[in-house]
mmCIF file with all atom_site columns, C-alpha atoms and ligand atoms in Angstrom:
data_model
loop_
_atom_site.group_PDB
_atom_site.id
_atom_site.type_symbol
_atom_site.label_atom_id
_atom_site.label_alt_id
_atom_site.label_comp_id
_atom_site.label_asym_id
_atom_site.label_entity_id
_atom_site.label_seq_id
_atom_site.pdbx_PDB_ins_code
_atom_site.Cartn_x
_atom_site.Cartn_y
_atom_site.Cartn_z
_atom_site.occupancy
_atom_site.B_iso_or_equiv
_atom_site.pdbx_formal_charge
_atom_site.auth_seq_id
_atom_site.auth_comp_id
_atom_site.auth_asym_id
_atom_site.auth_atom_id
_atom_site.pdbx_PDB_model_num
ATOM   1   C  CA  . MET A 1 1   ? 12.809 22.365  -10.329 1.00 0.00 ? 1   MET A CA  1
ATOM   2   C  CA  . CYS A 1 2   ? 15.587 21.474  -7.971  1.00 0.00 ? 2   CYS A CA  1
ATOM   3   C  CA  . PRO A 1 3   ? 18.958 20.318  -9.214  1.00 0.00 ? 3   PRO A CA  1
ATOM   4   C  CA  . ALA A 1 4   ? 19.955 16.633  -9.218  1.00 0.00 ? 4   ALA A CA  1
ATOM   5   C  CA  . ARG A 1 5   ? 19.626 15.127  -5.806  1.00 0.00 ? 5   ARG A CA  1
ATOM   6   C  CA  . HIS A 1 6   ? 22.201 12.512  -4.853  1.00 0.00 ? 6   HIS A CA  1
ATOM   7   C  CA  . THR A 1 7   ? 20.532 9.836   -2.854  1.00 0.00 ? 7   THR A CA  1
ATOM   8   C  CA  . VAL A 1 8   ? 23.462 7.502   -2.302  1.00 0.00 ? 8   VAL A CA  1
ATOM   9   C  CA  . ALA A 1 9   ? 27.270 7.448   -2.973  1.00 0.00 ? 9   ALA A CA  1
ATOM   10  C  CA  . VAL A 1 10  ? 28.446 3.921   -3.824  1.00 0.00 ? 10  VAL A CA  1
ATOM   11  C  CA  . ALA A 1 11  ? 31.054 2.640   -6.216  1.00 0.00 ? 11  ALA A CA  1
ATOM   12  C  CA  . GLY A 1 12  ? 28.620 0.928   -8.734  1.00 0.00 ? 12  GLY A CA  1
ATOM   13  C  CA  . PRO A 1 13  ? 27.648 2.420   -12.178 1.00 0.00 ? 13  PRO A CA  1
ATOM   14  C  CA  . ARG A 1 14  ? 26.138 5.913   -11.801 1.00 0.00 ? 14  ARG A CA  1
ATOM   15  C  CA  . ILE A 1 15  ? 22.620 6.286   -13.108 1.00 0.00 ? 15  ILE A CA  1
ATOM   16  C  CA  . LEU A 1 16  ? 20.814 9.607   -13.465 1.00 0.00 ? 16  LEU A CA  1
ATOM   17  C  CA  . ILE A 1 17  ? 17.082 9.220   -12.918 1.00 0.00 ? 17  ILE A CA  1
ATOM   18  C  CA  . VAL A 1 18  ? 15.117 12.056  -14.590 1.00 0.00 ? 18  VAL A CA  1
ATOM   19  C  CA  . GLU A 1 19  ? 11.557 11.806  -13.415 1.00 0.00 ? 19  GLU A CA  1
ATOM   20  C  CA  . ASP A 1 20  ? 9.166  14.366  -11.967 1.00 0.00 ? 20  ASP A CA  1
ATOM   21  C  CA  . ASP A 1 21  ? 6.873  11.829  -10.299 1.00 0.00 ? 21  ASP A CA  1
ATOM   22  C  CA  . GLU A 1 22  ? 8.391  11.557  -6.930  1.00 0.00 ? 22  GLU A CA  1
ATOM   23  C  CA  . GLU A 1 23  ? 6.890  8.132   -6.171  1.00 0.00 ? 23  GLU A CA  1
ATOM   24  C  CA  . ILE A 1 24  ? 8.164  6.647   -9.478  1.00 0.00 ? 24  ILE A CA  1
ATOM   25  C  CA  . ALA A 1 25  ? 11.506 8.223   -8.996  1.00 0.00 ? 25  ALA A CA  1
ATOM   26  C  CA  . SER A 1 26  ? 11.939 6.862   -5.453  1.00 0.00 ? 26  SER A CA  1
ATOM   27  C  CA  . ALA A 1 27  ? 10.784 3.490   -6.446  1.00 0.00 ? 27  ALA A CA  1
ATOM   28  C  CA  . ILE A 1 28  ? 13.327 3.330   -9.320  1.00 0.00 ? 28  ILE A CA  1
ATOM   29  C  CA  . ALA A 1 29  ? 16.094 4.668   -6.972  1.00 0.00 ? 29  ALA A CA  1
ATOM   30  C  CA  . ARG A 1 30  ? 15.405 2.047   -4.397  1.00 0.00 ? 30  ARG A CA  1
ATOM   31  C  CA  . ALA A 1 31  ? 15.365 -0.828  -6.880  1.00 0.00 ? 31  ALA A CA  1
ATOM   32  C  CA  . LEU A 1 32  ? 18.706 0.421   -8.473  1.00 0.00 ? 32  LEU A CA  1
ATOM   33  C  CA  . THR A 1 33  ? 20.378 1.044   -5.092  1.00 0.00 ? 33  THR A CA  1
ATOM   34  C  CA  . ARG A 1 34  ? 19.581 -2.481  -3.994  1.00 0.00 ? 34  ARG A CA  1
ATOM   35  C  CA  . GLU A 1 35  ? 21.426 -3.677  -7.094  1.00 0.00 ? 35  GLU A CA  1
ATOM   36  C  CA  . GLY A 1 36  ? 24.497 -1.679  -6.144  1.00 0.00 ? 36  GLY A CA  1
ATOM   37  C  CA  . TYR A 1 37  ? 24.043 1.310   -8.558  1.00 0.00 ? 37  TYR A CA  1
ATOM   38  C  CA  . ALA A 1 38  ? 24.807 4.859   -7.492  1.00 0.00 ? 38  ALA A CA  1
ATOM   39  C  CA  . THR A 1 39  ? 21.784 7.019   -8.377  1.00 0.00 ? 39  THR A CA  1
ATOM   40  C  CA  . ALA A 1 40  ? 20.851 10.665  -8.452  1.00 0.00 ? 40  ALA A CA  1
ATOM   41  C  CA  . GLN A 1 41  ? 17.602 12.330  -9.367  1.00 0.00 ? 41  GLN A CA  1
ATOM   42  C  CA  . ALA A 1 42  ? 16.519 15.157  -11.406 1.00 0.00 ? 42  ALA A CA  1
ATOM   43  C  CA  . ASP A 1 43  ? 12.915 16.374  -11.820 1.00 0.00 ? 43  ASP A CA  1
ATOM   44  C  CA  . SER A 1 44  ? 13.069 18.787  -14.749 1.00 0.00 ? 44  SER A CA  1
ATOM   45  C  CA  . VAL A 1 45  ? 14.651 19.337  -18.038 1.00 0.00 ? 45  VAL A CA  1
ATOM   46  C  CA  . ALA A 1 46  ? 16.719 22.071  -16.584 1.00 0.00 ? 46  ALA A CA  1
ATOM   47  C  CA  . GLY A 1 47  ? 17.876 19.927  -13.652 1.00 0.00 ? 47  GLY A CA  1
ATOM   48  C  CA  . ALA A 1 48  ? 18.739 17.107  -16.001 1.00 0.00 ? 48  ALA A CA  1
ATOM   49  C  CA  . LEU A 1 49  ? 20.698 19.326  -18.375 1.00 0.00 ? 49  LEU A CA  1
ATOM   50  C  CA  . GLU A 1 50  ? 22.737 20.715  -15.479 1.00 0.00 ? 50  GLU A CA  1
ATOM   51  C  CA  . ALA A 1 51  ? 23.395 17.273  -14.054 1.00 0.00 ? 51  ALA A CA  1
ATOM   52  C  CA  . THR A 1 52  ? 24.416 15.824  -17.462 1.00 0.00 ? 52  THR A CA  1
ATOM   53  C  CA  . GLN A 1 53  ? 26.658 18.781  -18.228 1.00 0.00 ? 53  GLN A CA  1
ATOM   54  C  CA  . SER A 1 54  ? 28.443 18.811  -14.857 1.00 0.00 ? 54  SER A CA  1
ATOM   55  C  CA  . GLU A 1 55  ? 28.990 15.094  -14.232 1.00 0.00 ? 55  GLU A CA  1
ATOM   56  C  CA  . HIS A 1 56  ? 29.595 11.743  -15.898 1.00 0.00 ? 56  HIS A CA  1
ATOM   57  C  CA  . TRP A 1 57  ? 26.822 9.214   -15.826 1.00 0.00 ? 57  TRP A CA  1
ATOM   58  C  CA  . ASP A 1 58  ? 26.959 5.674   -17.009 1.00 0.00 ? 58  ASP A CA  1
ATOM   59  C  CA  . ALA A 1 59  ? 23.367 5.746   -18.103 1.00 0.00 ? 59  ALA A CA  1
ATOM   60  C  CA  . VAL A 1 60  ? 20.399 8.065   -18.013 1.00 0.00 ? 60  VAL A CA  1
ATOM   61  C  CA  . LEU A 1 61  ? 16.751 6.960   -17.295 1.00 0.00 ? 61  LEU A CA  1
ATOM   62  C  CA  . LEU A 1 62  ? 14.643 9.479   -18.851 1.00 0.00 ? 62  LEU A CA  1
ATOM   63  C  CA  . ASP A 1 63  ? 10.905 10.444  -18.450 1.00 0.00 ? 63  ASP A CA  1
ATOM   64  C  CA  . LEU A 1 64  ? 9.602  12.401  -21.434 1.00 0.00 ? 64  LEU A CA  1
ATOM   65  C  CA  . GLY A 1 65  ? 6.789  14.406  -19.758 1.00 0.00 ? 65  GLY A CA  1
ATOM   66  C  CA  . LEU A 1 66  ? 8.685  16.874  -17.532 1.00 0.00 ? 66  LEU A CA  1
ATOM   67  C  CA  . PRO A 1 67  ? 7.145  20.014  -15.964 1.00 0.00 ? 67  PRO A CA  1
ATOM   68  C  CA  . ASP A 1 68  ? 9.384  22.514  -17.884 1.00 0.00 ? 68  ASP A CA  1
ATOM   69  C  CA  . GLY A 1 69  ? 9.601  20.784  -21.181 1.00 0.00 ? 69  GLY A CA  1
ATOM   70  C  CA  . ASP A 1 70  ? 10.164 17.584  -23.255 1.00 0.00 ? 70  ASP A CA  1
ATOM   71  C  CA  . GLY A 1 71  ? 12.580 14.905  -22.060 1.00 0.00 ? 71  GLY A CA  1
ATOM   72  C  CA  . LEU A 1 72  ? 13.726 14.499  -25.679 1.00 0.00 ? 72  LEU A CA  1
ATOM   73  C  CA  . GLU A 1 73  ? 15.581 17.726  -25.273 1.00 0.00 ? 73  GLU A CA  1
ATOM   74  C  CA  . VAL A 1 74  ? 17.767 15.949  -22.624 1.00 0.00 ? 74  VAL A CA  1
ATOM   75  C  CA  . ALA A 1 75  ? 18.206 12.917  -24.897 1.00 0.00 ? 75  ALA A CA  1
ATOM   76  C  CA  . ARG A 1 76  ? 19.456 15.187  -27.765 1.00 0.00 ? 76  ARG A CA  1
ATOM   77  C  CA  . ALA A 1 77  ? 21.939 16.914  -25.371 1.00 0.00 ? 77  ALA A CA  1
ATOM   78  C  CA  . VAL A 1 78  ? 23.254 13.659  -23.949 1.00 0.00 ? 78  VAL A CA  1
ATOM   79  C  CA  . ARG A 1 79  ? 23.649 12.249  -27.409 1.00 0.00 ? 79  ARG A CA  1
ATOM   80  C  CA  . ALA A 1 80  ? 25.519 15.395  -28.707 1.00 0.00 ? 80  ALA A CA  1
ATOM   81  C  CA  . ALA A 1 81  ? 27.907 15.144  -25.730 1.00 0.00 ? 81  ALA A CA  1
ATOM   82  C  CA  . GLY A 1 82  ? 28.950 11.545  -26.405 1.00 0.00 ? 82  GLY A CA  1
ATOM   83  C  CA  . GLY A 1 83  ? 28.183 8.009   -25.650 1.00 0.00 ? 83  GLY A CA  1
ATOM   84  C  CA  . THR A 1 84  ? 26.136 7.882   -22.471 1.00 0.00 ? 84  THR A CA  1
ATOM   85  C  CA  . PRO A 1 85  ? 23.284 5.548   -23.138 1.00 0.00 ? 85  PRO A CA  1
ATOM   86  C  CA  . VAL A 1 86  ? 19.711 6.671   -22.589 1.00 0.00 ? 86  VAL A CA  1
ATOM   87  C  CA  . LEU A 1 87  ? 16.701 4.505   -21.570 1.00 0.00 ? 87  LEU A CA  1
ATOM   88  C  CA  . VAL A 1 88  ? 13.498 6.261   -22.056 1.00 0.00 ? 88  VAL A CA  1
ATOM   89  C  CA  . VAL A 1 89  ? 10.857 5.311   -19.386 1.00 0.00 ? 89  VAL A CA  1
ATOM   90  C  CA  . THR A 1 90  ? 7.636  6.870   -20.539 1.00 0.00 ? 90  THR A CA  1
ATOM   91  C  CA  . ALA A 1 91  ? 3.855  6.639   -20.564 1.00 0.00 ? 91  ALA A CA  1
ATOM   92  C  CA  . ARG A 1 92  ? 3.879  7.526   -24.242 1.00 0.00 ? 92  ARG A CA  1
ATOM   93  C  CA  . ASP A 1 93  ? 3.735  4.346   -26.230 1.00 0.00 ? 93  ASP A CA  1
ATOM   94  C  CA  . GLU A 1 94  ? 2.698  5.662   -29.632 1.00 0.00 ? 94  GLU A CA  1
ATOM   95  C  CA  . VAL A 1 95  ? 4.874  4.645   -32.503 1.00 0.00 ? 95  VAL A CA  1
ATOM   96  C  CA  . SER A 1 96  ? 5.436  8.240   -33.522 1.00 0.00 ? 96  SER A CA  1
ATOM   97  C  CA  . SER A 1 97  ? 6.951  9.238   -30.256 1.00 0.00 ? 97  SER A CA  1
ATOM   98  C  CA  . ARG A 1 98  ? 9.194  6.115   -30.333 1.00 0.00 ? 98  ARG A CA  1
ATOM   99  C  CA  . VAL A 1 99  ? 10.479 7.154   -33.716 1.00 0.00 ? 99  VAL A CA  1
ATOM   100 C  CA  . GLU A 1 100 ? 10.983 10.744  -32.503 1.00 0.00 ? 100 GLU A CA  1
ATOM   101 C  CA  . GLY A 1 101 ? 12.828 9.354   -29.457 1.00 0.00 ? 101 GLY A CA  1
ATOM   102 C  CA  . LEU A 1 102 ? 15.142 7.152   -31.501 1.00 0.00 ? 102 LEU A CA  1
ATOM   103 C  CA  . ASP A 1 103 ? 16.145 10.089  -33.705 1.00 0.00 ? 103 ASP A CA  1
ATOM   104 C  CA  . ALA A 1 104 ? 16.822 12.219  -30.648 1.00 0.00 ? 104 ALA A CA  1
ATOM   105 C  CA  . GLY A 1 105 ? 19.305 9.526   -29.502 1.00 0.00 ? 105 GLY A CA  1
ATOM   106 C  CA  . ALA A 1 106 ? 17.490 7.368   -27.089 1.00 0.00 ? 106 ALA A CA  1
ATOM   107 C  CA  . ASP A 1 107 ? 18.855 3.788   -27.012 1.00 0.00 ? 107 ASP A CA  1
ATOM   108 C  CA  . ASP A 1 108 ? 15.899 1.839   -25.643 1.00 0.00 ? 108 ASP A CA  1
ATOM   109 C  CA  . TYR A 1 109 ? 12.401 2.269   -24.304 1.00 0.00 ? 109 TYR A CA  1
ATOM   110 C  CA  . LEU A 1 110 ? 10.360 1.122   -21.452 1.00 0.00 ? 110 LEU A CA  1
ATOM   111 C  CA  . VAL A 1 111 ? 6.635  1.946   -21.263 1.00 0.00 ? 111 VAL A CA  1
ATOM   112 C  CA  . LYS A 1 112 ? 5.071  2.657   -17.941 1.00 0.00 ? 112 LYS A CA  1
ATOM   113 C  CA  . PRO A 1 113 ? 3.971  0.805   -15.873 1.00 0.00 ? 113 PRO A CA  1
ATOM   114 C  CA  . PHE A 1 114 ? 6.970  -1.392  -16.102 1.00 0.00 ? 114 PHE A CA  1
ATOM   115 C  CA  . ASP A 1 115 ? 8.178  -4.293  -14.107 1.00 0.00 ? 115 ASP A CA  1
ATOM   116 C  CA  . ARG A 1 116 ? 11.228 -3.737  -11.912 1.00 0.00 ? 116 ARG A CA  1
ATOM   117 C  CA  . LEU A 1 117 ? 12.947 -6.802  -13.291 1.00 0.00 ? 117 LEU A CA  1
ATOM   118 C  CA  . GLU A 1 118 ? 12.499 -5.600  -16.807 1.00 0.00 ? 118 GLU A CA  1
ATOM   119 C  CA  . LEU A 1 119 ? 13.953 -2.234  -15.935 1.00 0.00 ? 119 LEU A CA  1
ATOM   120 C  CA  . LEU A 1 120 ? 16.980 -3.904  -14.358 1.00 0.00 ? 120 LEU A CA  1
ATOM   121 C  CA  . ALA A 1 121 ? 17.515 -6.210  -17.290 1.00 0.00 ? 121 ALA A CA  1
ATOM   122 C  CA  . ARG A 1 122 ? 17.279 -3.425  -19.891 1.00 0.00 ? 122 ARG A CA  1
ATOM   123 C  CA  . LEU A 1 123 ? 19.660 -1.275  -17.909 1.00 0.00 ? 123 LEU A CA  1
ATOM   124 C  CA  . ARG A 1 124 ? 22.170 -4.052  -17.606 1.00 0.00 ? 124 ARG A CA  1
ATOM   125 C  CA  . ALA A 1 125 ? 21.903 -4.635  -21.408 1.00 0.00 ? 125 ALA A CA  1
ATOM   126 C  CA  . LEU A 1 126 ? 22.515 -0.905  -22.049 1.00 0.00 ? 126 LEU A CA  1
ATOM   127 C  CA  . LEU A 1 127 ? 25.562 -0.831  -19.814 1.00 0.00 ? 127 LEU A CA  1
ATOM   128 C  CA  . ARG A 1 128 ? 26.978 -3.968  -21.286 1.00 0.00 ? 128 ARG A CA  1
ATOM   129 C  CA  . ARG A 1 129 ? 26.634 -2.516  -24.711 1.00 0.00 ? 129 ARG A CA  1
ATOM   130 C  CA  . SER A 1 130 ? 28.322 0.704   -23.822 1.00 0.00 ? 130 SER A CA  1
ATOM   131 C  CA  . ALA A 1 131 ? 31.319 -1.043  -22.322 1.00 0.00 ? 131 ALA A CA  1
ATOM   132 C  CA  . PRO A 1 132 ? 34.440 -1.098  -24.574 1.00 0.00 ? 132 PRO A CA  1
ATOM   133 C  CA  . ALA A 1 133 ? 35.139 -4.468  -26.324 1.00 0.00 ? 133 ALA A CA  1
ATOM   134 C  CA  . ALA A 1 134 ? 38.848 -4.741  -25.548 1.00 0.00 ? 134 ALA A CA  1
ATOM   135 C  CA  . GLY A 1 135 ? 41.076 -6.313  -28.179 1.00 0.00 ? 135 GLY A CA  1
ATOM   136 C  CA  . ALA A 1 136 ? 38.382 -6.966  -30.755 1.00 0.00 ? 136 ALA A CA  1
ATOM   137 C  CA  . ALA A 1 137 ? 39.531 -6.429  -34.336 1.00 0.00 ? 137 ALA A CA  1
ATOM   138 C  CA  . PRO A 1 138 ? 37.931 -3.712  -36.589 1.00 0.00 ? 138 PRO A CA  1
ATOM   139 C  CA  . ILE A 1 139 ? 35.395 -5.004  -39.024 1.00 0.00 ? 139 ILE A CA  1
ATOM   140 C  CA  . ALA A 1 140 ? 35.866 -4.023  -42.542 1.00 0.00 ? 140 ALA A CA  1
ATOM   141 C  CA  . ILE A 1 141 ? 33.190 -4.602  -45.235 1.00 0.00 ? 141 ILE A CA  1
ATOM   142 C  CA  . ASP A 1 142 ? 33.562 -2.830  -48.433 1.00 0.00 ? 142 ASP A CA  1
ATOM   143 C  CA  . ASP A 1 143 ? 34.174 0.813   -47.429 1.00 0.00 ? 143 ASP A CA  1
ATOM   144 C  CA  . LEU A 1 144 ? 32.614 0.256   -44.006 1.00 0.00 ? 144 LEU A CA  1
ATOM   145 C  CA  . ILE A 1 145 ? 34.966 0.228   -40.994 1.00 0.00 ? 145 ILE A CA  1
ATOM   146 C  CA  . VAL A 1 146 ? 33.426 -0.717  -37.625 1.00 0.00 ? 146 VAL A CA  1
ATOM   147 C  CA  . ASP A 1 147 ? 36.167 -0.094  -34.957 1.00 0.00 ? 147 ASP A CA  1
ATOM   148 C  CA  . GLN A 1 148 ? 35.106 -2.179  -31.859 1.00 0.00 ? 148 GLN A CA  1
ATOM   149 C  CA  . VAL A 1 149 ? 37.787 -0.727  -29.609 1.00 0.00 ? 149 VAL A CA  1
ATOM   150 C  CA  . HIS A 1 150 ? 37.116 2.961   -30.259 1.00 0.00 ? 150 HIS A CA  1
ATOM   151 C  CA  . ARG A 1 151 ? 33.460 2.278   -31.030 1.00 0.00 ? 151 ARG A CA  1
ATOM   152 C  CA  . SER A 1 152 ? 33.714 4.335   -34.243 1.00 0.00 ? 152 SER A CA  1
ATOM   153 C  CA  . VAL A 1 153 ? 32.186 3.835   -37.621 1.00 0.00 ? 153 VAL A CA  1
ATOM   154 C  CA  . ARG A 1 154 ? 33.506 5.143   -40.987 1.00 0.00 ? 154 ARG A CA  1
ATOM   155 C  CA  . ARG A 1 155 ? 32.523 4.821   -44.710 1.00 0.00 ? 155 ARG A CA  1
ATOM   156 C  CA  . GLY A 1 156 ? 35.673 5.408   -46.460 1.00 0.00 ? 156 GLY A CA  1
ATOM   157 C  CA  . THR A 1 157 ? 37.047 8.629   -44.798 1.00 0.00 ? 157 THR A CA  1
ATOM   158 C  CA  . ARG A 1 158 ? 33.584 9.814   -43.649 1.00 0.00 ? 158 ARG A CA  1
ATOM   159 C  CA  . VAL A 1 159 ? 32.916 9.317   -40.014 1.00 0.00 ? 159 VAL A CA  1
ATOM   160 C  CA  . VAL A 1 160 ? 29.447 8.029   -39.200 1.00 0.00 ? 160 VAL A CA  1
ATOM   161 C  CA  . GLN A 1 161 ? 28.083 9.051   -35.798 1.00 0.00 ? 161 GLN A CA  1
ATOM   162 C  CA  . THR A 1 162 ? 25.970 6.170   -34.208 1.00 0.00 ? 162 THR A CA  1
ATOM   163 C  CA  . THR A 1 163 ? 24.167 5.753   -30.953 1.00 0.00 ? 163 THR A CA  1
ATOM   164 C  CA  . PRO A 1 164 ? 25.542 2.932   -28.770 1.00 0.00 ? 164 PRO A CA  1
ATOM   165 C  CA  . LEU A 1 165 ? 22.644 0.590   -29.863 1.00 0.00 ? 165 LEU A CA  1
ATOM   166 C  CA  . GLU A 1 166 ? 23.161 1.358   -33.484 1.00 0.00 ? 166 GLU A CA  1
ATOM   167 C  CA  . PHE A 1 167 ? 26.858 0.640   -33.107 1.00 0.00 ? 167 PHE A CA  1
ATOM   168 C  CA  . GLU A 1 168 ? 25.914 -2.704  -31.452 1.00 0.00 ? 168 GLU A CA  1
ATOM   169 C  CA  . LEU A 1 169 ? 23.606 -3.690  -34.365 1.00 0.00 ? 169 LEU A CA  1
ATOM   170 C  CA  . LEU A 1 170 ? 26.328 -2.793  -36.924 1.00 0.00 ? 170 LEU A CA  1
ATOM   171 C  CA  . ALA A 1 171 ? 28.942 -4.784  -34.947 1.00 0.00 ? 171 ALA A CA  1
ATOM   172 C  CA  . TYR A 1 172 ? 26.527 -7.822  -34.480 1.00 0.00 ? 172 TYR A CA  1
ATOM   173 C  CA  . LEU A 1 173 ? 25.821 -7.937  -38.238 1.00 0.00 ? 173 LEU A CA  1
ATOM   174 C  CA  . GLY A 1 174 ? 29.452 -7.087  -39.056 1.00 0.00 ? 174 GLY A CA  1
ATOM   175 C  CA  . ARG A 1 175 ? 30.843 -10.253 -37.292 1.00 0.00 ? 175 ARG A CA  1
ATOM   176 C  CA  . ARG A 1 176 ? 29.019 -12.349 -39.954 1.00 0.00 ? 176 ARG A CA  1
ATOM   177 C  CA  . PRO A 1 177 ? 29.513 -10.295 -43.237 1.00 0.00 ? 177 PRO A CA  1
ATOM   178 C  CA  . GLY A 1 178 ? 27.000 -10.939 -45.863 1.00 0.00 ? 178 GLY A CA  1
ATOM   179 C  CA  . THR A 1 179 ? 24.884 -13.364 -43.753 1.00 0.00 ? 179 THR A CA  1
ATOM   180 C  CA  . PRO A 1 180 ? 21.294 -12.496 -43.170 1.00 0.00 ? 180 PRO A CA  1
ATOM   181 C  CA  . VAL A 1 181 ? 20.280 -12.334 -39.513 1.00 0.00 ? 181 VAL A CA  1
ATOM   182 C  CA  . SER A 1 182 ? 16.696 -12.567 -38.504 1.00 0.00 ? 182 SER A CA  1
ATOM   183 C  CA  . ARG A 1 183 ? 14.682 -9.770  -36.723 1.00 0.00 ? 183 ARG A CA  1
ATOM   184 C  CA  . GLU A 1 184 ? 13.989 -12.140 -33.905 1.00 0.00 ? 184 GLU A CA  1
ATOM   185 C  CA  . GLU A 1 185 ? 17.799 -12.932 -33.331 1.00 0.00 ? 185 GLU A CA  1
ATOM   186 C  CA  . LEU A 1 186 ? 18.553 -9.227  -33.419 1.00 0.00 ? 186 LEU A CA  1
ATOM   187 C  CA  . LEU A 1 187 ? 15.798 -8.432  -30.909 1.00 0.00 ? 187 LEU A CA  1
ATOM   188 C  CA  . GLU A 1 188 ? 17.110 -11.178 -28.602 1.00 0.00 ? 188 GLU A CA  1
ATOM   189 C  CA  . ASN A 1 189 ? 20.835 -10.567 -28.816 1.00 0.00 ? 189 ASN A CA  1
ATOM   190 C  CA  . VAL A 1 190 ? 21.176 -6.895  -29.462 1.00 0.00 ? 190 VAL A CA  1
ATOM   191 C  CA  . TRP A 1 191 ? 18.199 -5.538  -27.686 1.00 0.00 ? 191 TRP A CA  1
ATOM   192 C  CA  . HIS A 1 192 ? 17.811 -8.350  -25.162 1.00 0.00 ? 192 HIS A CA  1
ATOM   193 C  CA  . HIS A 1 193 ? 14.101 -8.182  -25.703 1.00 0.00 ? 193 HIS A CA  1
ATOM   194 C  CA  . ASP A 1 194 ? 11.635 -11.027 -25.970 1.00 0.00 ? 194 ASP A CA  1
ATOM   195 C  CA  . PRO A 1 195 ? 11.776 -11.948 -29.751 1.00 0.00 ? 195 PRO A CA  1
ATOM   196 C  CA  . SER A 1 196 ? 8.046  -12.728 -29.791 1.00 0.00 ? 196 SER A CA  1
ATOM   197 C  CA  . GLU A 1 197 ? 7.193  -9.171  -28.629 1.00 0.00 ? 197 GLU A CA  1
ATOM   198 C  CA  . PRO A 1 198 ? 5.306  -7.256  -31.502 1.00 0.00 ? 198 PRO A CA  1
ATOM   199 C  CA  . THR A 1 199 ? 7.466  -4.262  -32.163 1.00 0.00 ? 199 THR A CA  1
ATOM   200 C  CA  . ASN A 1 200 ? 8.926  -2.305  -35.042 1.00 0.00 ? 200 ASN A CA  1
ATOM   201 C  CA  . THR A 1 201 ? 12.060 -1.430  -33.125 1.00 0.00 ? 201 THR A CA  1
ATOM   202 C  CA  . VAL A 1 202 ? 14.452 -3.180  -35.494 1.00 0.00 ? 202 VAL A CA  1
ATOM   203 C  CA  . GLU A 1 203 ? 12.803 -1.662  -38.589 1.00 0.00 ? 203 GLU A CA  1
ATOM   204 C  CA  . VAL A 1 204 ? 13.090 1.783   -37.159 1.00 0.00 ? 204 VAL A CA  1
ATOM   205 C  CA  . PHE A 1 205 ? 16.711 1.384   -36.077 1.00 0.00 ? 205 PHE A CA  1
ATOM   206 C  CA  . VAL A 1 206 ? 17.561 0.019   -39.556 1.00 0.00 ? 206 VAL A CA  1
ATOM   207 C  CA  . SER A 1 207 ? 15.975 2.809   -41.270 1.00 0.00 ? 207 SER A CA  1
ATOM   208 C  CA  . ASN A 1 208 ? 17.670 5.449   -39.125 1.00 0.00 ? 208 ASN A CA  1
ATOM   209 C  CA  . LEU A 1 209 ? 21.033 3.675   -39.420 1.00 0.00 ? 209 LEU A CA  1
ATOM   210 C  CA  . ARG A 1 210 ? 20.734 3.538   -43.247 1.00 0.00 ? 210 ARG A CA  1
ATOM   211 C  CA  . ARG A 1 211 ? 20.194 7.199   -43.455 1.00 0.00 ? 211 ARG A CA  1
ATOM   212 C  CA  . LYS A 1 212 ? 23.421 7.758   -41.636 1.00 0.00 ? 212 LYS A CA  1
ATOM   213 C  CA  . LEU A 1 213 ? 25.320 5.127   -43.549 1.00 0.00 ? 213 LEU A CA  1
ATOM   214 C  CA  . GLU A 1 214 ? 24.187 6.536   -46.844 1.00 0.00 ? 214 GLU A CA  1
ATOM   215 C  CA  . ALA A 1 215 ? 24.398 10.246  -45.931 1.00 0.00 ? 215 ALA A CA  1
ATOM   216 C  CA  . GLY A 1 216 ? 27.372 10.824  -48.244 1.00 0.00 ? 216 GLY A CA  1
ATOM   217 C  CA  . GLY A 1 217 ? 25.538 9.334   -51.181 1.00 0.00 ? 217 GLY A CA  1
ATOM   218 C  CA  . GLU A 1 218 ? 27.184 5.871   -50.476 1.00 0.00 ? 218 GLU A CA  1
ATOM   219 C  CA  . SER A 1 219 ? 25.550 2.639   -51.779 1.00 0.00 ? 219 SER A CA  1
ATOM   220 C  CA  . ARG A 1 220 ? 23.329 0.474   -49.552 1.00 0.00 ? 220 ARG A CA  1
ATOM   221 C  CA  . ILE A 1 221 ? 25.436 -1.676  -47.269 1.00 0.00 ? 221 ILE A CA  1
ATOM   222 C  CA  . LEU A 1 222 ? 22.816 -2.582  -44.667 1.00 0.00 ? 222 LEU A CA  1
ATOM   223 C  CA  . ARG A 1 223 ? 20.590 -4.806  -46.747 1.00 0.00 ? 223 ARG A CA  1
ATOM   224 C  CA  . THR A 1 224 ? 17.170 -6.293  -46.220 1.00 0.00 ? 224 THR A CA  1
ATOM   225 C  CA  . VAL A 1 225 ? 17.118 -9.943  -47.230 1.00 0.00 ? 225 VAL A CA  1
ATOM   226 C  CA  . ARG A 1 226 ? 13.524 -10.847 -47.932 1.00 0.00 ? 226 ARG A CA  1
ATOM   227 C  CA  . GLY A 1 227 ? 12.152 -13.538 -45.622 1.00 0.00 ? 227 GLY A CA  1
ATOM   228 C  CA  . SER A 1 228 ? 15.531 -13.801 -43.831 1.00 0.00 ? 228 SER A CA  1
ATOM   229 C  CA  . GLY A 1 229 ? 16.348 -10.524 -42.084 1.00 0.00 ? 229 GLY A CA  1
ATOM   230 C  CA  . TYR A 1 230 ? 19.133 -8.031  -42.455 1.00 0.00 ? 230 TYR A CA  1
ATOM   231 C  CA  . ALA A 1 231 ? 22.746 -8.423  -43.680 1.00 0.00 ? 231 ALA A CA  1
ATOM   232 C  CA  . LEU A 1 232 ? 25.806 -6.180  -43.927 1.00 0.00 ? 232 LEU A CA  1
ATOM   233 C  CA  . GLY A 1 233 ? 27.586 -6.274  -47.255 1.00 0.00 ? 233 GLY A CA  1
ATOM   234 C  CA  . ALA A 1 234 ? 26.846 -8.452  -50.274 1.00 0.00 ? 234 ALA A CA  1
HETATM 235 CA CA1 . CA  B 2 .   ? 6.389  12.833  -16.031 1.00 0.00 ? 301 CA  B CA1 1
#
């Protein structure tokens, strides 16, 4: 359980690789370094918590099976601390662990074994989503306010805490109020996934997001439009 080891110091986005399999960790670090990322590695929950508490990271790649505990503990801590995106890279591909991970604040999943290019694409998408959208006007639909500059969400005066990906989903739907957007379009443009991929990712996110949007007893604003997809507002 050594603390995070810094393998390179370059000016690119800083990525923390949390992985106890040395071979996988090194392969990921090499792939990211070649692309200009700065990486550091942690091989335990304790090491990852220390690294995330003491330094800023642009994204965290997170293995779930760690020698001293569950990686989801790290995801929860990162989420509680703010907006650093988390990409779970895991051998666990069961639906139940996916749902659990999304609740804990993971933004995306990659199931091992994964393709290097797929990893890089997902990471780029995560970083793009977490970058501030300068100058974009706030979206207001009924009592919902989606502030694209400060990346905050409110219903009336109640602040709704969202993960970076939940925010992106709201902003995407909010740019076309009341218009249904298909699951395939969302997968392609919000998740940057292959839309033909069989997955319940969108459904799980919508259900989590609704719970947050309606936590104060507010009316349903994220609607399912049968046969067409999802829409924000009437
Ligand atoms: Ca592991």
